[in-house]
Short mmCIF file of C-alpha atoms in Angstrom, two decimals:
data_model
loop_
_atom_site.label_atom_id
_atom_site.label_comp_id
_atom_site.label_asym_id
_atom_site.label_seq_id
_atom_site.Cartn_x
_atom_site.Cartn_y
_atom_site.Cartn_z
CA MET S 1 26.89 61.13 67.01
CA ALA S 2 28.95 64.02 68.38
CA ILE S 3 29.24 65.25 64.62
CA LEU S 4 25.66 65.87 64.13
CA TRP S 5 25.51 67.74 67.50
CA VAL S 6 29.12 69.79 66.22
CA LYS S 7 27.17 70.38 63.27
CA ALA S 8 24.29 71.49 64.74
CA ILE S 9 26.04 74.25 66.78
CA HIS S 10 27.80 75.33 64.10
CA ILE S 11 24.99 75.69 61.95
CA ILE S 12 23.35 78.07 64.43
CA PHE S 13 26.47 80.31 65.00
CA VAL S 14 26.57 80.56 61.34
CA THR S 15 22.86 81.33 60.89
CA SER S 16 23.03 83.94 63.60
CA TRP S 17 26.39 85.51 62.86
CA PHE S 18 25.06 86.22 59.30
CA ALA S 19 22.07 88.01 60.68
CA GLY S 20 24.49 90.35 62.32
CA LEU S 21 26.19 90.57 59.05
CA PHE S 22 22.97 91.48 56.80
CA TYR S 23 21.79 93.76 59.48
CA LEU S 24 25.50 95.85 60.04
CA PRO S 25 25.10 97.44 57.44
CA ARG S 26 21.77 98.08 57.00
CA ILE S 27 21.99 100.23 60.22
CA PHE S 28 24.78 101.76 57.84
CA VAL S 29 22.44 102.50 55.25
CA ASN S 30 20.58 105.02 57.85
CA LEU S 31 23.48 106.32 59.29
CA ALA S 32 24.66 107.78 56.12
CA MET S 33 21.22 109.12 55.53
CA VAL S 34 20.75 111.32 58.80
CA PRO S 35 21.09 115.08 57.91
CA THR S 36 24.41 116.27 59.54
CA GLY S 37 24.31 119.09 61.94
CA PRO S 38 21.98 119.14 65.17
CA GLU S 39 19.11 117.78 64.02
CA GLY S 40 20.48 114.91 63.84
CA GLN S 41 22.65 114.04 66.60
CA ALA S 42 19.94 111.71 68.19
CA GLU S 43 18.75 109.71 65.69
CA ARG S 44 23.22 109.11 64.70
CA ASP S 45 23.93 108.83 67.97
CA ARG S 46 21.09 105.85 68.07
CA LEU S 47 21.49 104.27 65.66
CA LEU S 48 25.78 104.38 66.31
CA LEU S 49 24.50 102.82 69.65
CA MET S 50 22.43 100.46 68.31
CA SER S 51 25.32 99.27 65.47
CA ARG S 52 28.17 99.02 68.16
CA LYS S 53 26.41 97.14 70.36
CA LEU S 54 25.20 94.43 67.22
CA TYR S 55 29.09 94.70 66.66
CA ARG S 56 30.18 93.44 70.36
CA PHE S 57 27.22 90.89 70.31
CA MET S 58 28.27 89.29 67.06
CA MET S 59 32.05 88.75 67.81
CA PRO S 60 31.56 86.26 69.88
CA LEU S 61 29.00 84.59 67.34
CA MET S 62 31.81 84.79 64.62
CA ILE S 63 33.93 83.04 66.77
CA GLY S 64 31.89 80.06 67.53
CA THR S 65 31.28 80.05 63.94
CA LEU S 66 35.16 79.61 63.35
CA PHE S 67 35.46 77.25 66.50
CA PHE S 68 32.93 74.32 65.08
CA GLY S 69 33.61 75.06 61.74
CA PHE S 70 37.55 74.27 62.19
CA TRP S 71 36.05 71.09 64.76
CA LEU S 72 34.31 69.82 62.11
CA TRP S 73 37.33 70.30 59.49
CA LEU S 74 39.92 69.50 61.78
CA GLY S 75 38.58 66.97 64.47
CA PHE S 76 35.98 64.95 62.11
CA GLY S 77 38.03 65.24 58.71
CA ILE S 78 35.21 67.34 56.87
CA GLY S 79 36.38 68.36 53.76
CA GLN S 80 39.80 67.11 53.65
CA GLY S 81 41.76 64.29 51.64
CA PRO S 82 41.68 64.33 47.95
CA GLY S 83 38.23 65.35 45.83
CA ASN S 84 38.06 68.13 48.67
CA GLY S 85 38.70 71.40 46.48
CA TRP S 86 35.57 72.86 47.40
CA MET S 87 37.43 72.88 51.32
CA HIS S 88 39.21 75.22 49.90
CA ALA S 89 37.08 77.31 48.18
CA LYS S 90 35.22 77.94 50.93
CA LEU S 91 37.74 78.26 53.85
CA ALA S 92 38.39 81.78 51.50
CA ILE S 93 35.05 82.87 51.45
CA VAL S 94 34.96 82.31 55.55
CA LEU S 95 37.97 84.40 55.58
CA ALA S 96 36.23 87.13 53.63
CA LEU S 97 33.84 86.87 55.75
CA VAL S 98 35.94 87.51 58.98
CA GLY S 99 37.41 90.30 56.86
CA TYR S 100 34.40 91.70 56.15
CA HIS S 101 32.96 91.78 60.06
CA HIS S 102 36.25 93.42 60.70
CA VAL S 103 35.84 96.35 57.86
CA CYS S 104 32.31 96.67 59.50
CA GLY S 105 33.72 96.81 62.97
CA ALA S 106 36.61 99.98 61.34
CA MET S 107 33.52 101.95 59.74
CA ILE S 108 31.77 101.92 62.80
CA LYS S 109 34.73 103.77 63.86
CA LYS S 110 34.83 106.41 61.32
CA PHE S 111 30.91 106.66 61.64
CA GLN S 112 31.67 107.55 65.47
CA ALA S 113 34.55 109.79 64.65
CA GLY S 114 32.25 112.07 61.98
CA SER S 115 34.62 111.18 58.90
CA MET S 116 32.66 108.60 57.35
CA THR S 117 32.16 109.67 53.57
CA LYS S 118 30.80 106.49 51.59
CA SER S 119 26.58 107.50 50.91
CA HIS S 120 23.97 104.98 51.63
CA ILE S 121 24.33 103.92 47.92
CA TRP S 122 27.40 102.89 48.74
CA PHE S 123 26.13 100.82 51.55
CA ARG S 124 23.34 99.39 49.90
CA TRP S 125 25.98 97.39 47.75
CA PHE S 126 27.89 97.10 50.46
CA ASN S 127 24.87 95.96 52.35
CA GLU S 128 24.89 92.82 49.43
CA LEU S 129 28.67 91.45 49.73
CA PRO S 130 27.76 88.88 52.70
CA VAL S 131 24.61 87.44 50.71
CA ILE S 132 27.26 86.64 47.31
CA MET S 133 28.87 84.76 50.19
CA LEU S 134 26.47 82.99 51.86
CA LEU S 135 25.16 81.36 48.84
CA GLY S 136 28.84 80.65 47.08
CA ALA S 137 29.82 79.01 50.86
CA VAL S 138 26.33 76.95 50.74
CA ILE S 139 26.59 75.57 46.82
CA LEU S 140 30.01 74.61 48.35
CA VAL S 141 29.41 72.77 51.28
CA VAL S 142 25.94 71.23 49.22
CA VAL S 143 27.00 70.76 46.14
CA LYS S 144 30.74 70.42 46.62
CA PRO S 145 31.47 70.86 42.65
CA PHE S 146 35.15 70.05 42.87
#
């Protein structure tokens, strides 16, 4: 019965973290479209504040996701043993997502410093990466292809 509680809490953390991973780069799209100069300063400040607060909120969600995921893996043995190669692929995706999360934090700092040079079109593509990683992770966990 405990495993079901841990799974449920893990899913809640994953879902919440992904909401942030989907929305934060969308804020970056809008930040990249703000006109430079004093006419865009208020909008830029508001979007930067939103991005900083969202990133700060996402950090404990990522930690909770990792904590409960590792509990399922190491504590209950999910994905261990022969025939669980899917878990290694999923862990690679999780590692990539943690990296993506931290890259977003670095991008906030670049926006704050005024040194971000990427276009809103680049950020629209960047915004799609967590969608692709989520699709891969869900397929690996549900289908367990290898």
